[in-house]
Short mmCIF file of C-alpha atoms in Angstrom, two decimals:
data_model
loop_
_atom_site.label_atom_id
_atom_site.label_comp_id
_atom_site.label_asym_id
_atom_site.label_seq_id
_atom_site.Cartn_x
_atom_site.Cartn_y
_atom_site.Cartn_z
CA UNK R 1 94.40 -15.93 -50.92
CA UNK R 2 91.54 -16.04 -48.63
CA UNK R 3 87.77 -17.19 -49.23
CA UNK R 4 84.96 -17.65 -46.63
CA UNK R 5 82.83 -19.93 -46.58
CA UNK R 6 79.38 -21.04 -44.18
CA UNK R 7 79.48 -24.14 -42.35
CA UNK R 8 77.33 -26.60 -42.89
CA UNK R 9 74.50 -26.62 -40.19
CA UNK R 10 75.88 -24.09 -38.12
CA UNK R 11 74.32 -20.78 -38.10
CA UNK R 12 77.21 -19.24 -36.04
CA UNK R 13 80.44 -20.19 -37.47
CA UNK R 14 82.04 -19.79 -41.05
CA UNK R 15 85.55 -21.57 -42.71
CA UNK R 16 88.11 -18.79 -43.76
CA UNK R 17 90.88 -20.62 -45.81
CA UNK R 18 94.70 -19.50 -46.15
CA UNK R 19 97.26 -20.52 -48.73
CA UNK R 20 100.24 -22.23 -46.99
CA UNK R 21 104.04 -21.80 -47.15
CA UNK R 22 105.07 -25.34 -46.31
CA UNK R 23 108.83 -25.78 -45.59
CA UNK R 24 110.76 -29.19 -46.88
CA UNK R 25 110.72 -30.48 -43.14
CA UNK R 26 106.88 -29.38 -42.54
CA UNK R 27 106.08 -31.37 -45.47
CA UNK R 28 107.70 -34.41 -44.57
CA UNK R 29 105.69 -34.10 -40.98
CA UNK R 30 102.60 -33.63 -42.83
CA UNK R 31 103.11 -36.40 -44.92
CA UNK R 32 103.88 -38.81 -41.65
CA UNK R 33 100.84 -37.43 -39.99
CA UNK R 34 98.48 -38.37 -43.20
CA UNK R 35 99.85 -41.83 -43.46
CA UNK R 36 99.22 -42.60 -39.82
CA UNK R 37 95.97 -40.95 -40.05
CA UNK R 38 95.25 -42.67 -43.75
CA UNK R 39 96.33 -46.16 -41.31
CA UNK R 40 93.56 -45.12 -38.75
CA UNK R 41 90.81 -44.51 -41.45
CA UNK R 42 91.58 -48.23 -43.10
CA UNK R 43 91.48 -49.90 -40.04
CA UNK R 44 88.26 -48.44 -38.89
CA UNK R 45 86.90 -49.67 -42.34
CA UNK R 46 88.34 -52.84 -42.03
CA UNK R 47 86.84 -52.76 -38.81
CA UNK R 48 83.57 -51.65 -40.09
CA UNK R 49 83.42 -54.50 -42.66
CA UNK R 50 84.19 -56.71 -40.12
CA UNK R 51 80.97 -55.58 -38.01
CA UNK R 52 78.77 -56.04 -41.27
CA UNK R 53 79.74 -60.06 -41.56
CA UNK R 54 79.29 -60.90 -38.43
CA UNK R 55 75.64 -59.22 -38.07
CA UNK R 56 74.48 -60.92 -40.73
CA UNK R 57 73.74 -63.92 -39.10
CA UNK R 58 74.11 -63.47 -35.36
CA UNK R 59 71.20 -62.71 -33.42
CA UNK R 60 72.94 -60.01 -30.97
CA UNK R 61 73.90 -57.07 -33.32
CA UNK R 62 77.33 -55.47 -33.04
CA UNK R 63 77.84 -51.89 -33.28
CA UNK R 64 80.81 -49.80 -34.56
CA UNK R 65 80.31 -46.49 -32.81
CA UNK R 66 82.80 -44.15 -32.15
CA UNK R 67 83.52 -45.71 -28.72
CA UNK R 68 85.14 -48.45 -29.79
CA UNK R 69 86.76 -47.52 -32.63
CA UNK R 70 88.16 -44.95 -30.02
CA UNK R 71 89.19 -48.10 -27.59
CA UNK R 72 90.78 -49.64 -30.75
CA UNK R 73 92.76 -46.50 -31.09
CA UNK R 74 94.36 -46.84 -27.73
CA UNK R 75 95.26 -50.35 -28.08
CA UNK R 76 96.76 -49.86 -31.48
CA UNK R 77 98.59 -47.12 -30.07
CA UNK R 78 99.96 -48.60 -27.27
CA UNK R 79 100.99 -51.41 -29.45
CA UNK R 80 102.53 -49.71 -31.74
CA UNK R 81 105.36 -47.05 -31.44
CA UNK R 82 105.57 -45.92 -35.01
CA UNK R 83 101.60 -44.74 -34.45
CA UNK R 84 102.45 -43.27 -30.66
CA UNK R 85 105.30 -41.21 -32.68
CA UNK R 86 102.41 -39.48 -33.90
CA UNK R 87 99.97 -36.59 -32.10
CA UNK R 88 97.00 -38.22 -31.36
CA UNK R 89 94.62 -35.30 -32.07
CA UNK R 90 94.40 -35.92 -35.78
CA UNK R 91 94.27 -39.62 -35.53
CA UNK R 92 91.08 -38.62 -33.12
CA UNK R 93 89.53 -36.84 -35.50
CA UNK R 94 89.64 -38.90 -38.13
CA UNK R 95 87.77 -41.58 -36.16
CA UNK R 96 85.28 -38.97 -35.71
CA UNK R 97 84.84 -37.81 -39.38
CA UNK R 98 84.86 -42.26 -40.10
CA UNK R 99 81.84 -42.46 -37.57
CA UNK R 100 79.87 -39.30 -38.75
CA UNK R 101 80.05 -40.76 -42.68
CA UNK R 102 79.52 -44.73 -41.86
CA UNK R 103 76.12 -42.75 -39.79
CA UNK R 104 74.95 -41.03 -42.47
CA UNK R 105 75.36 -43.94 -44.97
CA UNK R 106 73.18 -46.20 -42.62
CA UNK R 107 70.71 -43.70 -42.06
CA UNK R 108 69.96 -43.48 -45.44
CA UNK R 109 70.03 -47.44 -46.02
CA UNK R 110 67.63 -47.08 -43.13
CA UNK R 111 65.12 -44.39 -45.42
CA UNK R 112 64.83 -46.65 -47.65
CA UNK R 113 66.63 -44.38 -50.42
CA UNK R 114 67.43 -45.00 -53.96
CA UNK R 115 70.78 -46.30 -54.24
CA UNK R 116 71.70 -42.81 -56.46
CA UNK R 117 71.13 -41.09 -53.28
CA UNK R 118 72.29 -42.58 -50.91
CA UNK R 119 75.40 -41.59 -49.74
CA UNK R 120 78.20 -44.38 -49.88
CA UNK R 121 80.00 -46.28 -47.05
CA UNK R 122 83.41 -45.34 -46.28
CA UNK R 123 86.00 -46.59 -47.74
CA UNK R 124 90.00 -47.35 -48.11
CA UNK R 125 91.58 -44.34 -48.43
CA UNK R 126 95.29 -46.04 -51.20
CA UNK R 127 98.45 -44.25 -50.78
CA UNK R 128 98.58 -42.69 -53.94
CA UNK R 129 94.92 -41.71 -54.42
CA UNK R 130 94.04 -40.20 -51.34
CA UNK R 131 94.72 -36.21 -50.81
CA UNK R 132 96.12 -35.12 -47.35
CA UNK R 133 93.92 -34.23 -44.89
CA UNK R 134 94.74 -33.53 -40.95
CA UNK R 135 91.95 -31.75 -38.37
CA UNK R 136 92.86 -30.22 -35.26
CA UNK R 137 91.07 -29.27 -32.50
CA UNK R 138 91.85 -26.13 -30.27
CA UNK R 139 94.21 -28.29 -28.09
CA UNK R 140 96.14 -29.60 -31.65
CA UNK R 141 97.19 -25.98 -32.93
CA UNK R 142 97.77 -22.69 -32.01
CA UNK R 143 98.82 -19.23 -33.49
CA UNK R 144 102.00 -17.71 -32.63
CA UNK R 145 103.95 -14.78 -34.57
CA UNK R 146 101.76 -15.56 -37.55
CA UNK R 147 102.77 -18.62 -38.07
CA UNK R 148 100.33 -21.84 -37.49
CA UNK R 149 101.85 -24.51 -35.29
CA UNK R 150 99.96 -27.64 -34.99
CA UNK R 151 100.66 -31.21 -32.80
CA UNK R 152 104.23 -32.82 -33.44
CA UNK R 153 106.21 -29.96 -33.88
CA UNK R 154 105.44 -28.63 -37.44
CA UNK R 155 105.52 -25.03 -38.04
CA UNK R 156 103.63 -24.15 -41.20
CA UNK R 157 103.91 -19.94 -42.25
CA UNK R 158 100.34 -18.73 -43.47
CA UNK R 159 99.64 -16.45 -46.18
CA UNK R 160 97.20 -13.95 -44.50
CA UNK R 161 95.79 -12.03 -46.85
CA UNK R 162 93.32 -10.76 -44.24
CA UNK R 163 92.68 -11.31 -40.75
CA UNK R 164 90.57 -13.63 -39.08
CA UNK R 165 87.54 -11.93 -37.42
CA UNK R 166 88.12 -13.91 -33.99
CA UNK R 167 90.52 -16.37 -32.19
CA UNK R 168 89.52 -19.94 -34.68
CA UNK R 169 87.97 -23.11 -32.72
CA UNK R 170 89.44 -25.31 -35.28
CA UNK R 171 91.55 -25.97 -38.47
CA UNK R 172 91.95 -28.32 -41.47
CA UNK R 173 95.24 -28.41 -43.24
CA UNK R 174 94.71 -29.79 -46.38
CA UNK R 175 96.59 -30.46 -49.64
CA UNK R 176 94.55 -30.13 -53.11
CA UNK R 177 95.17 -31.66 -56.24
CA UNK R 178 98.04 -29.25 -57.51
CA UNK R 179 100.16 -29.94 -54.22
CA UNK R 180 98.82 -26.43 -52.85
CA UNK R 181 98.57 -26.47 -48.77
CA UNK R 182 96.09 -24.80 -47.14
CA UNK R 183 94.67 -23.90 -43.80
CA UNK R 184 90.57 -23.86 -43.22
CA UNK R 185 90.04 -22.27 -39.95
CA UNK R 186 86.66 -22.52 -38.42
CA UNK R 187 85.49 -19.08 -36.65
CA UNK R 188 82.79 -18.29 -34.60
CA UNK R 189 81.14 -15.27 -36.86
CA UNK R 190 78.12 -12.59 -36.19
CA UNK R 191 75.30 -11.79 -38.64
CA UNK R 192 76.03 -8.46 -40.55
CA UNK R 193 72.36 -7.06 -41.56
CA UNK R 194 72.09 -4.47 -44.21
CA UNK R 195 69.86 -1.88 -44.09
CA UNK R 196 65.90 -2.40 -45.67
CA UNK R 197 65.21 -1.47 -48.90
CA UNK R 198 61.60 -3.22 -49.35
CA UNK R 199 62.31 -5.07 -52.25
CA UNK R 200 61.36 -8.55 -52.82
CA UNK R 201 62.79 -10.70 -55.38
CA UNK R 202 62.12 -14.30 -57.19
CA UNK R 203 64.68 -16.75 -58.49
CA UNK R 204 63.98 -19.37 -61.34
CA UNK R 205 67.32 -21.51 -62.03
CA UNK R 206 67.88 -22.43 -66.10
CA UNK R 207 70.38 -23.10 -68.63
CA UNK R 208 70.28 -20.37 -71.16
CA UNK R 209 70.37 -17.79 -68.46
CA UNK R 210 71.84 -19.26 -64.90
CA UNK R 211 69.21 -17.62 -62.99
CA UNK R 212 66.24 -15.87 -64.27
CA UNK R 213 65.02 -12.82 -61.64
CA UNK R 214 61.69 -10.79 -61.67
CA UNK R 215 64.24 -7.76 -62.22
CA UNK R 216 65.78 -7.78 -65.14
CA UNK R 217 68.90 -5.92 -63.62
CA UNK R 218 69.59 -8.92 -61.50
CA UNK R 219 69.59 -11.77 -64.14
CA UNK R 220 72.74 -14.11 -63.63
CA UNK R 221 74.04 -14.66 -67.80
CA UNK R 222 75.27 -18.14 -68.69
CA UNK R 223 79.07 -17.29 -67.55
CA UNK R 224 80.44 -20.11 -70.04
CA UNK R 225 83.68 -20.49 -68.17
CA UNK R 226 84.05 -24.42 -68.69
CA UNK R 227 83.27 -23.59 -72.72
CA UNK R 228 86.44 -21.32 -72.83
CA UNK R 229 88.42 -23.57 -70.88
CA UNK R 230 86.89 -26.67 -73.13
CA UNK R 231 90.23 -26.19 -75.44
CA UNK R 232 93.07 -26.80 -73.45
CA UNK R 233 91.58 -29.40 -71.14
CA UNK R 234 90.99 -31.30 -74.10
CA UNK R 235 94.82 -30.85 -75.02
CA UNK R 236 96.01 -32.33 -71.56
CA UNK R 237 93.48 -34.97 -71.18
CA UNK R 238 94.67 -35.87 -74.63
CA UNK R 239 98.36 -36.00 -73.37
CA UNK R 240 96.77 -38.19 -70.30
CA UNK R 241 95.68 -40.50 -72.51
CA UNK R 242 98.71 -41.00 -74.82
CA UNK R 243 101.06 -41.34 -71.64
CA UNK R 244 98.50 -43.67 -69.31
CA UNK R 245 100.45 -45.84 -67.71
CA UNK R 246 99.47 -49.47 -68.07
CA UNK R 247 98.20 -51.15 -64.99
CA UNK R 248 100.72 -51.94 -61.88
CA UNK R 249 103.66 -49.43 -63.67
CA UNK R 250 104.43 -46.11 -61.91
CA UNK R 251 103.34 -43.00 -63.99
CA UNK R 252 106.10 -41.21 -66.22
CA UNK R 253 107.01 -37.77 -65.52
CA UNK R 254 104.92 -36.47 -68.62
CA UNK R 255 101.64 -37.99 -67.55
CA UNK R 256 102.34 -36.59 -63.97
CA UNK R 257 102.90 -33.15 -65.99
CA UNK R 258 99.75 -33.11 -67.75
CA UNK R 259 97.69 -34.22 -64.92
CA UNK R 260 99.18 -31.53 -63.09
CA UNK R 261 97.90 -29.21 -65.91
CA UNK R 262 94.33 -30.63 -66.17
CA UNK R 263 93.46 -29.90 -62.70
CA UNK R 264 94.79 -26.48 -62.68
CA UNK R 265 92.21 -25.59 -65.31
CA UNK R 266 89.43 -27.62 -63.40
CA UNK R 267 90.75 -25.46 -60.41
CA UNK R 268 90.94 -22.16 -61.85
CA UNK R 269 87.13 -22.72 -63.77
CA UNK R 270 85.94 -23.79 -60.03
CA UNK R 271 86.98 -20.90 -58.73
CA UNK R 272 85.56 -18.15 -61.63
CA UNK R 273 82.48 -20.03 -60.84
CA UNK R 274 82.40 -19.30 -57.37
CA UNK R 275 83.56 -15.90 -57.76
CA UNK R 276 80.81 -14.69 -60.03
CA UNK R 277 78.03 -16.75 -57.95
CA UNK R 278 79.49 -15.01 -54.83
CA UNK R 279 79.68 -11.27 -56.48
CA UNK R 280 75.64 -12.01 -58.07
CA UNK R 281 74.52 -13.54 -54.40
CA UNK R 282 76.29 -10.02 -52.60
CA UNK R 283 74.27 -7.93 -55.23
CA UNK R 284 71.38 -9.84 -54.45
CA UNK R 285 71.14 -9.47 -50.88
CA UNK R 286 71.78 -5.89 -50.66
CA UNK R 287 69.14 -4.65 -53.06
CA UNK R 288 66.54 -6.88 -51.43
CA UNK R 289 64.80 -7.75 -48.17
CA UNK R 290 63.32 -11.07 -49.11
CA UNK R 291 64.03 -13.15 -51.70
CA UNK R 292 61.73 -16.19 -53.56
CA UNK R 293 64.59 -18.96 -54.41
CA UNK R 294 63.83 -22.31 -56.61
CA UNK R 295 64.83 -25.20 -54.54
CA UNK R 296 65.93 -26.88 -57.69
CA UNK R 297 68.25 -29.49 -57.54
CA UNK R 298 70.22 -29.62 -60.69
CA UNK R 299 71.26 -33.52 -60.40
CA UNK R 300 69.10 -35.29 -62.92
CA UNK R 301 70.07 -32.56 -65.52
CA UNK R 302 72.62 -34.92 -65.89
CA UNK R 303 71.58 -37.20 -67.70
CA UNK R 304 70.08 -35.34 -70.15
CA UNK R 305 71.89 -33.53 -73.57
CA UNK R 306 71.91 -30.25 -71.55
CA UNK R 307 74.68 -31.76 -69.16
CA UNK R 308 77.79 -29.95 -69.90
CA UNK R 309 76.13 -26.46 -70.44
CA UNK R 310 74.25 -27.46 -67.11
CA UNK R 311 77.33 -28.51 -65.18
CA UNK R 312 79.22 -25.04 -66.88
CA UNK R 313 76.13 -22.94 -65.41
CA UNK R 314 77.34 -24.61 -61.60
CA UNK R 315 73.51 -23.70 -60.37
CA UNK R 316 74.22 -25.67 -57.17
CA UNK R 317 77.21 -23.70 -56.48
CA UNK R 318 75.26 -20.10 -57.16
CA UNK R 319 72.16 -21.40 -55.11
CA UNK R 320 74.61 -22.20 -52.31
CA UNK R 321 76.04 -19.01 -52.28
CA UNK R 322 72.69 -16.93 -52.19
CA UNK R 323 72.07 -19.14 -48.87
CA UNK R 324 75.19 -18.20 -47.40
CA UNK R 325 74.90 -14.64 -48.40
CA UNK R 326 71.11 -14.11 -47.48
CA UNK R 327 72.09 -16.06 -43.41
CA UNK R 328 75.64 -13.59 -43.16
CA UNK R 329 73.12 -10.33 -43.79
CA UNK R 330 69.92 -11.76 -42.34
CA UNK R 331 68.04 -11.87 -45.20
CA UNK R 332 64.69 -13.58 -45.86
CA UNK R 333 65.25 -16.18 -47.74
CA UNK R 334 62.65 -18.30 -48.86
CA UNK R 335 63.24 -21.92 -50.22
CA UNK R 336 59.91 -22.72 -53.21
CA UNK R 337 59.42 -26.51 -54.51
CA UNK R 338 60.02 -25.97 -58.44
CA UNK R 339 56.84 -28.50 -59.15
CA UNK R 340 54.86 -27.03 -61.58
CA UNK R 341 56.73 -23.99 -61.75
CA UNK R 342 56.57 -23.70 -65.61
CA UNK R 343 53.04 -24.63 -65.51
CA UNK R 344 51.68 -21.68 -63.20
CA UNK R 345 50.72 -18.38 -64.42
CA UNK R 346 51.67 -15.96 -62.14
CA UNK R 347 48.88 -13.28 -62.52
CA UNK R 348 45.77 -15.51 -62.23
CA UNK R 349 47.23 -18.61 -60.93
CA UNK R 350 45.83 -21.25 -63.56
CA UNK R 351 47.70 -24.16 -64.24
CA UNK R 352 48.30 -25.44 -68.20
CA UNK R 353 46.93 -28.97 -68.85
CA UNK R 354 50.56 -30.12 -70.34
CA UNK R 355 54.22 -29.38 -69.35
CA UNK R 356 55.91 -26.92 -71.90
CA UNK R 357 58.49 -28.06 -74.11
CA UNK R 358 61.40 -26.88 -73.14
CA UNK R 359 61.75 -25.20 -76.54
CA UNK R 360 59.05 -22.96 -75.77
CA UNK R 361 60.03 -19.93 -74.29
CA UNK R 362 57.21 -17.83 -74.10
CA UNK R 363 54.47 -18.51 -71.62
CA UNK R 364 51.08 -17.77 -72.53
CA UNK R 365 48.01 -18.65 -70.09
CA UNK R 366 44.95 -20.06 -71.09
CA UNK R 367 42.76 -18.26 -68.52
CA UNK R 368 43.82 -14.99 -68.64
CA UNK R 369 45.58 -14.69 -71.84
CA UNK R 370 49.00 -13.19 -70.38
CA UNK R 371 51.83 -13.56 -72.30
CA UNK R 372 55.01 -13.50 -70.95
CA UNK R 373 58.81 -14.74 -71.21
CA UNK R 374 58.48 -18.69 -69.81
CA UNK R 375 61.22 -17.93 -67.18
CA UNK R 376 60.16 -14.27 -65.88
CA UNK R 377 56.78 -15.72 -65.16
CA UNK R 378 58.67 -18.42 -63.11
CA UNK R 379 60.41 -16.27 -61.25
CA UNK R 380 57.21 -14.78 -60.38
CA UNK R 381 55.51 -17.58 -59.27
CA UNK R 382 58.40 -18.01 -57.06
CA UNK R 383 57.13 -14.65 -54.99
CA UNK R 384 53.55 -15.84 -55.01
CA UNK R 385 54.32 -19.32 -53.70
CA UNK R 386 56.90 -18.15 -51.14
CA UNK R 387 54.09 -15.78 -50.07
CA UNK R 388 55.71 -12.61 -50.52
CA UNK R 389 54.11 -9.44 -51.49
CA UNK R 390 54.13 -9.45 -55.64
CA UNK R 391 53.62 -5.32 -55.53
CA UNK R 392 57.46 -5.17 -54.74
CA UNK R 393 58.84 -6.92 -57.90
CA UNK R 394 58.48 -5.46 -61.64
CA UNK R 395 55.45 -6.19 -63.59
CA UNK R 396 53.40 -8.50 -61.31
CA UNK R 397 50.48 -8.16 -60.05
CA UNK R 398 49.18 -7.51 -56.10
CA UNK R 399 46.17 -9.18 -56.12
CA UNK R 400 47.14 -12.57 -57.22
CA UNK R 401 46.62 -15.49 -55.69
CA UNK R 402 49.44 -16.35 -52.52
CA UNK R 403 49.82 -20.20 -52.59
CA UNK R 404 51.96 -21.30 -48.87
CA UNK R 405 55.22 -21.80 -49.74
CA UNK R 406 55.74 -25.95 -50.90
CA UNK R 407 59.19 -27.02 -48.91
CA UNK R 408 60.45 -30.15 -48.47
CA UNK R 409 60.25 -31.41 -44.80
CA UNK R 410 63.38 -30.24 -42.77
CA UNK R 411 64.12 -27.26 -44.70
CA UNK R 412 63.50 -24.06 -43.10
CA UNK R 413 62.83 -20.37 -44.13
CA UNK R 414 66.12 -18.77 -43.66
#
């Protein structure tokens, strides 16, 4: 099994991930690895902590940049032989994915965010919580007879079920919560544009339907894969919860079982999820040029009584993989703030004096008396607010009003 996938902030490169064949001695060096690595983490939060005390009332601020958590590194391996036993590339790395969290958590205490936003400070990473995870850099692995052979010796055989496009700058090895190994190599990739069809398109995200289009050939059904798989993950939490063991006491071999069990359906549902977003965004992208996208942000829905069907629609996921699909073919894709989406009419562009209920689905304007399903005429006002030509999309009108596209600062037009 293979999947692509864009990485984050770089317009260049893209993660392919392999399953992994991992011998009885590879797994014991992967385990060793993680716990010195898991060591290097805790000590750079204890470290971290330690920083935070001792600003609080000295008038010279301490800092706990990469630099010296890199010199505490050094000492701790020279100190230490069980940690010098170890290849010092992963240990490195995890110093550097400890400094680029602990940054972004202070820059948002810095923003002045709400704490529900703001994204956490680091913390311990406990023996039996914590998942593997070991980076290497080009000078920590390399490929030879098809195999993947990374720092300390361990040979690891990869499942390739299809080549990598060019020679990878980096992987992750990485063990997920059914004890599957993997390796997510990062490749430098080229933009493959599809040929023009001069079609335009507009997105409104929802519940009943996962995403609304102004082509009713491109609609994205509720898939209701978590609703299907509702049944049995109720059976194995319930066997969770009869065999929980009580605080400080090991967990029995049943509860171990159906834990196993639970994630494989949260796995498997994850994964239909992602394949049908990925299949819609493909079919997307090749019948249009441009495309009008809600930047909705499907959070708060959350705490509301549409959470579960909201969370089994996975409209983050889908809106993620249009992104990624419209940048790999050079598409135009155009980012709209959803304020007052509902609200618009997308022929005459007057606004209705009150927010719909969200139990009316039919939109009818005031002005000019068009009636129209509540999340088609979203979807248009998607076009005419990302400034796209309305002509090219079914049933709208050319003339109408084009409002500049509202974006939140930072985001750009893809």
């Amino acid at each position: 099994m293979a999947t692509r996938e864009k990485v984050s902030g770089d317009a260049g490169h893209a993660r392919y991930t392999y399953r992994l064949r991992v011998s009885s001695t590879a797994r014991t060096g992967l385990m060793a690895e993680w716990a010195r690595c898991r060591w290097v983490w805790n000590e750079c939060v204890a470290m971290s902590r330690e920083v935070h005390t001792a600003n609080r009332d000295a008038a010279e601020k301490a800092t706990c940049g990469p630099a010296r958590l890199d010199k505490m590194l050094t000492e701790a391996r020279t100190a230490m032989s069980w940690l010098r036993e170890g290849a010092s590339v992963p240990q490195q790395q995890t110093i550097r994915d400890f400094a680029k969290s602990r940054a972004k958590a202070l820059k948002d205490i810095k923003a002045k965010l709400p704490v529900r936003q703001r994204a956490g400070m680091p913390r311990i990473k406990r023996k039996h919580d914590a998942l593997p995870t070991l980076n290497y850099t080009q000078r920590g692995f390399r490929l030879k007879d098809g195999r993947l052979h990374v720092a300390g010796g361990i040979a690891l055989t990869v499942v390739w079920s299809r080549d990598l496009p060019a020679p990878p700058t980096s992987v992750r090895v990485y063990q997920d919560s059914l004890g599957h190994w993997y390796a997510s190599f990062v490749v430098a990739t080229e933009a493959q544009p599809l040929p023009a069809t001069g079609r335009v398109l507009g997105v409104d995200w929802g519940v009943k339907e996962t995403a609304t289009t102004t082509s009713d050939a491109h609609d994205l059904p509720h898939t209701e894969h978590g609703k299907r798989a509702a049944q049995r993950l109720a059976r194995y939490q319930r066997m969770m919860a009869r065999r929980r063991p009580a605080r400080g006491q090991a967990a029995s071999k049943g509860y171990r079982e159906a834990q196993r069990q639970t994630a494989k359906v949260h796995k498997k549902v994850a994964r239909q999820r992602q394949d049908a977003a990925r299949k819609w965004a493909k079919r997307i992208v090749t019948d249009h040029d441009a495309i009008a996208v809600e930047d909705f942000r499907p959070k708060f829905l959350a705490k509301t009584t549409m959470a579960r069907k909201a969370a089994d629609a996975a409209i983050g996921a889908t809106k993620t993989a249009l992104i990624e699909m419209g940048r790999k073919h050079r598409r135009d894709i155009r980012l709209v703030h959803p304020a007052h989406t509902t609200m618009d009419c997308a022929s005459c562009g007057a606004r209705t004096k009150h927010a719909l209920p969200l139990s009316e689905r039919t939109y009818t304007c005031t002005a000019c008396g068009v009636v129209s399903p509540r999340d088609k005429n979203s979807a248009r006002v998607m076009l005419v607010r990302a400034g796209l030509n309305p002509a090219g999309a079914d049933r709208v009108r050319a003339g109408g009003p084009l409002v500049p596209s509202q974006r939140e600062p930072g985001i750009p037009v893809l």
